[in-house]
Short mmCIF file of C-alpha atoms in Angstrom, two decimals:
data_model
loop_
_atom_site.label_atom_id
_atom_site.label_comp_id
_atom_site.label_asym_id
_atom_site.label_seq_id
_atom_site.Cartn_x
_atom_site.Cartn_y
_atom_site.Cartn_z
CA UNK A 794 128.78 70.53 227.44
CA UNK A 795 128.43 74.06 227.70
CA UNK A 796 128.12 76.97 229.76
CA UNK A 797 125.87 79.98 230.03
CA UNK A 798 127.10 83.05 230.88
CA UNK A 799 125.88 86.23 232.37
CA UNK A 800 126.99 88.90 230.34
CA UNK A 801 126.80 90.88 233.32
CA UNK A 802 130.08 89.56 234.64
CA UNK A 803 132.91 91.01 233.26
CA UNK A 804 136.61 89.68 233.49
CA UNK A 805 137.70 88.68 236.78
CA UNK A 806 140.85 88.61 238.48
CA UNK A 807 142.35 85.70 240.90
CA UNK A 808 142.44 88.13 243.74
CA UNK A 809 139.01 88.58 243.70
CA UNK A 810 137.98 84.76 243.05
CA UNK A 811 140.04 84.14 245.74
CA UNK A 812 138.36 86.47 248.34
CA UNK A 813 134.93 85.39 247.52
CA UNK A 814 136.20 81.54 248.01
CA UNK A 815 137.80 83.02 251.43
CA UNK A 816 134.33 84.58 252.01
CA UNK A 817 132.06 81.14 251.11
CA UNK A 818 133.98 78.81 253.12
CA UNK A 819 131.66 78.83 256.24
CA UNK A 820 129.05 78.16 254.03
CA UNK A 821 130.10 75.48 252.01
CA UNK A 822 132.07 73.46 255.05
CA UNK A 823 133.64 71.41 253.01
CA UNK A 824 137.50 71.84 252.78
CA UNK A 825 138.10 69.23 250.20
CA UNK A 826 135.64 71.29 247.48
CA UNK A 827 137.45 74.55 248.17
CA UNK A 828 140.95 72.80 248.16
CA UNK A 829 139.41 71.82 244.23
CA UNK A 830 138.14 74.95 243.41
CA UNK A 831 141.81 76.83 244.60
CA UNK A 832 143.23 74.28 242.40
CA UNK A 833 141.48 74.69 239.32
CA UNK A 834 142.08 78.21 239.50
CA UNK A 835 145.95 77.40 239.49
CA UNK A 836 145.57 74.77 237.04
CA UNK A 837 143.82 77.35 235.13
CA UNK A 838 146.49 80.15 235.42
CA UNK A 839 149.03 77.36 234.49
CA UNK A 840 147.30 76.70 231.26
CA UNK A 841 147.10 80.31 230.82
CA UNK A 842 150.74 80.81 230.67
CA UNK A 843 150.87 77.76 228.11
CA UNK A 844 149.04 79.81 226.09
CA UNK A 845 151.32 82.64 226.18
CA UNK A 846 154.44 80.49 225.55
CA UNK A 847 153.05 79.18 222.57
CA UNK A 848 152.09 82.57 221.15
CA UNK A 849 155.88 83.55 222.14
CA UNK A 850 156.86 80.44 219.67
CA UNK A 851 154.70 81.67 217.02
CA UNK A 852 156.66 85.04 217.58
CA UNK A 853 159.57 83.20 216.78
CA UNK A 854 158.03 80.69 214.14
CA UNK A 855 157.08 84.02 212.10
CA UNK A 856 160.68 85.18 212.39
CA UNK A 857 162.07 82.25 211.08
CA UNK A 858 159.67 81.55 207.89
CA UNK A 859 160.87 85.76 207.25
CA UNK A 860 164.42 84.11 206.87
CA UNK A 861 163.24 81.25 204.72
CA UNK A 862 161.02 83.38 202.62
CA UNK A 863 164.61 86.19 202.21
CA UNK A 864 166.27 82.70 201.24
CA UNK A 865 163.84 82.26 198.28
CA UNK A 866 163.75 85.70 197.14
CA UNK A 867 167.76 85.51 196.94
CA UNK A 868 168.03 81.88 195.38
CA UNK A 869 164.98 83.45 192.47
CA UNK A 870 167.94 86.62 192.18
CA UNK A 871 170.57 84.44 191.78
CA UNK A 872 169.20 81.41 189.75
CA UNK A 873 168.19 84.00 187.00
CA UNK A 874 171.55 85.63 187.13
CA UNK A 875 172.76 82.52 186.76
CA UNK A 876 175.09 82.77 190.30
CA UNK A 877 175.83 78.73 190.74
CA UNK A 878 177.68 79.90 194.42
CA UNK A 879 174.19 80.92 195.46
CA UNK A 880 175.95 83.19 198.52
CA UNK A 881 173.08 84.72 199.44
CA UNK A 882 170.62 82.39 199.56
CA UNK A 883 173.06 80.01 201.77
CA UNK A 884 173.63 83.19 204.27
CA UNK A 885 170.07 82.95 204.93
CA UNK A 886 169.86 79.59 205.20
CA UNK A 887 172.94 80.03 207.46
CA UNK A 888 170.99 82.70 209.51
CA UNK A 889 167.84 80.40 209.89
CA UNK A 890 169.60 77.40 211.18
CA UNK A 891 171.46 79.83 213.92
CA UNK A 892 167.91 80.62 215.07
CA UNK A 893 167.47 77.27 215.89
CA UNK A 894 163.81 75.78 216.64
CA UNK A 895 161.03 77.85 217.46
CA UNK A 896 159.57 75.75 220.08
CA UNK A 897 162.19 75.49 222.71
CA UNK A 898 162.61 72.61 225.66
CA UNK A 899 161.28 75.28 228.25
CA UNK A 900 157.94 75.54 226.10
CA UNK A 901 157.92 71.35 225.57
CA UNK A 902 159.24 71.04 229.34
CA UNK A 903 155.81 73.76 229.92
CA UNK A 904 153.70 71.84 227.90
CA UNK A 905 154.35 68.60 229.38
CA UNK A 906 153.86 69.44 232.79
CA UNK A 907 150.28 71.65 232.23
CA UNK A 908 149.27 68.65 230.53
CA UNK A 909 150.29 66.00 233.26
CA UNK A 910 148.56 68.59 235.74
CA UNK A 911 144.95 68.76 234.30
CA UNK A 912 145.02 64.85 234.13
CA UNK A 913 145.50 64.60 237.25
CA UNK A 914 143.26 67.46 237.89
CA UNK A 915 140.43 65.68 236.10
CA UNK A 916 141.03 62.59 238.23
CA UNK A 917 140.79 64.14 241.46
CA UNK A 918 137.54 65.74 239.82
CA UNK A 919 136.57 62.18 239.05
CA UNK A 920 136.66 60.85 242.64
CA UNK A 921 135.41 63.91 244.51
CA UNK A 922 131.85 63.31 242.18
CA UNK A 923 131.53 59.67 243.07
CA UNK A 924 131.85 60.44 247.07
CA UNK A 925 129.19 63.10 246.21
CA UNK A 926 126.78 60.45 244.61
CA UNK A 927 127.38 57.80 247.46
CA UNK A 928 126.23 60.75 250.09
CA UNK A 929 123.34 61.65 248.03
CA UNK A 930 122.10 58.12 247.61
CA UNK A 931 122.21 58.06 251.17
CA UNK A 932 120.31 61.56 251.61
CA UNK A 933 117.57 60.12 249.41
CA UNK A 934 117.42 56.89 251.95
CA UNK A 935 116.73 59.67 254.97
CA UNK A 936 114.69 62.15 253.04
CA UNK A 937 114.34 64.58 256.03
CA UNK A 938 118.37 65.50 255.69
CA UNK A 939 116.99 68.03 252.60
CA UNK A 940 119.78 70.79 254.48
CA UNK A 941 122.59 67.96 253.35
CA UNK A 942 121.10 67.38 250.36
CA UNK A 943 120.85 70.87 249.05
CA UNK A 944 124.62 71.31 250.30
CA UNK A 945 125.37 68.09 248.75
CA UNK A 946 123.65 69.27 245.18
CA UNK A 947 125.42 72.46 245.44
CA UNK A 948 128.84 70.82 245.59
CA UNK A 949 128.24 68.84 242.68
CA UNK A 950 127.08 71.67 240.49
CA UNK A 951 130.84 73.45 241.40
CA UNK A 952 132.03 70.35 240.33
CA UNK A 953 130.02 70.00 237.16
CA UNK A 954 131.38 73.43 236.03
CA UNK A 955 135.18 72.49 237.08
CA UNK A 956 134.50 69.05 234.97
CA UNK A 957 133.53 71.06 231.94
CA UNK A 958 136.08 73.51 232.22
CA UNK A 959 138.88 71.23 232.52
CA UNK A 960 137.85 68.81 229.76
CA UNK A 961 137.64 71.79 227.29
CA UNK A 962 140.92 72.66 228.80
CA UNK A 963 142.17 69.04 228.11
CA UNK A 964 140.68 69.22 224.99
CA UNK A 965 141.85 72.65 223.32
CA UNK A 966 145.93 71.67 224.94
CA UNK A 967 145.53 68.18 222.89
CA UNK A 968 144.72 70.24 219.80
CA UNK A 969 147.22 72.33 220.19
CA UNK A 970 149.70 69.65 220.53
CA UNK A 971 148.81 68.37 217.36
CA UNK A 972 149.50 71.80 215.89
CA UNK A 973 152.78 71.89 217.06
CA UNK A 974 153.94 68.44 216.41
CA UNK A 975 152.48 69.69 212.34
CA UNK A 976 154.72 72.35 212.63
CA UNK A 977 157.46 70.84 213.84
CA UNK A 978 157.43 68.34 211.16
CA UNK A 979 157.51 71.14 208.59
CA UNK A 980 160.30 72.89 210.68
CA UNK A 981 162.56 69.95 210.50
CA UNK A 982 162.07 69.19 206.74
CA UNK A 983 163.42 72.89 206.24
CA UNK A 984 165.98 72.09 208.67
CA UNK A 985 167.29 69.15 206.81
CA UNK A 986 167.30 70.81 203.88
CA UNK A 987 169.58 73.22 204.95
CA UNK A 988 171.52 70.98 206.30
CA UNK A 989 171.69 69.42 202.96
CA UNK A 990 172.00 72.68 200.90
CA UNK A 991 175.04 74.17 203.62
CA UNK A 992 177.35 71.06 203.07
CA UNK A 993 176.58 70.78 199.57
CA UNK A 994 175.01 67.22 199.65
CA UNK A 995 172.32 68.35 197.25
CA UNK A 996 172.25 70.95 194.71
CA UNK A 997 171.33 74.22 195.79
CA UNK A 998 167.84 74.48 193.38
CA UNK A 999 166.87 70.74 194.72
CA UNK A 1000 166.91 71.84 197.98
CA UNK A 1001 165.01 75.23 197.84
CA UNK A 1002 162.59 73.65 195.61
CA UNK A 1003 161.67 71.53 198.60
CA UNK A 1004 161.52 74.33 200.71
CA UNK A 1005 158.63 75.97 198.92
CA UNK A 1006 156.97 73.32 198.35
CA UNK A 1007 156.60 72.69 202.55
CA UNK A 1008 156.53 76.64 203.14
CA UNK A 1009 152.99 76.16 200.96
CA UNK A 1010 151.29 74.70 204.38
CA UNK A 1011 153.25 76.52 206.48
CA UNK A 1012 150.96 79.68 207.14
CA UNK A 1013 147.87 77.84 207.52
CA UNK A 1014 149.69 75.56 210.50
CA UNK A 1015 150.65 78.79 212.08
CA UNK A 1016 146.99 80.44 212.26
CA UNK A 1017 145.63 76.96 213.47
CA UNK A 1018 147.76 77.25 216.10
CA UNK A 1019 147.39 80.81 216.98
CA UNK A 1020 143.94 80.33 216.88
CA UNK A 1021 143.90 76.80 219.09
CA UNK A 1022 145.87 79.30 221.79
CA UNK A 1023 143.37 81.83 221.17
CA UNK A 1024 140.43 79.77 221.98
CA UNK A 1025 142.08 77.78 224.76
CA UNK A 1026 142.37 81.22 226.68
CA UNK A 1027 139.15 82.33 225.98
CA UNK A 1028 137.28 79.12 227.38
CA UNK A 1029 138.96 79.06 230.40
CA UNK A 1030 138.51 82.72 231.36
CA UNK A 1031 134.84 81.77 230.18
CA UNK A 1032 135.29 78.84 232.80
CA UNK A 1033 136.08 81.03 235.47
CA UNK A 1034 133.31 83.55 234.89
CA UNK A 1035 130.81 80.68 235.16
CA UNK A 1036 132.64 79.52 238.33
CA UNK A 1037 132.22 82.93 239.95
CA UNK A 1038 129.05 83.01 238.95
CA UNK A 1039 128.27 79.84 240.79
CA UNK A 1040 130.46 80.43 244.01
CA UNK A 1041 128.35 83.72 244.70
CA UNK A 1042 124.82 82.58 243.92
CA UNK A 1043 123.68 81.47 247.23
CA UNK A 1044 122.75 77.74 247.48
CA UNK A 1045 119.23 76.27 246.37
CA UNK A 1046 116.58 76.63 249.36
CA UNK A 1047 118.42 79.11 251.81
#
């Protein structure tokens, strides 16, 4: 599934879309479809907020990674100097622990809310699409109802655009969840090893070796999450522009 987009259509904001939508109410004469378009725009805005939240979390991830790198730097220095207390290393690990999980409870609240909203919206689209198909079947029987058939086809196009946009958003959100999960596994490993080192349950040298190995895949996972958040944002903006184009285009046969 893909979009065709006129390059002349630039970024549009929420107010512009809603203004055009309001001007087309008398043409569509379908309150349910208008409400669906409004829900689509609102759900998209919520998903964009989620992408912003991802980028905020990524900023914290990068900050905590610097604390780990600093701990590794001090560990190398103290290990070469045979400083068995590893005082600076442990101080950095304590700072890392104090920073906490970069993916806050608020982030997961936003994520779960947006995920449920996208699922619910896709179900609304599915029900509306079924009704339109039934109506099209009736207009084929009463072939003289050309205007009604044109109107229904136009509504189908709008629903198809929203369906593609929402489906892509769901795919992107699921990929974001996978990326977050990978980073969370790495972060939990860092935190567990930090606790071992601070409590002296495991020798610092063994802990830092585990941390160093876990850190090798961390930058790649960070980059992948950032790319997915940017891709999700771009796909949403593209879907909104395509919908805007369809709304302002006169129905066929008019």
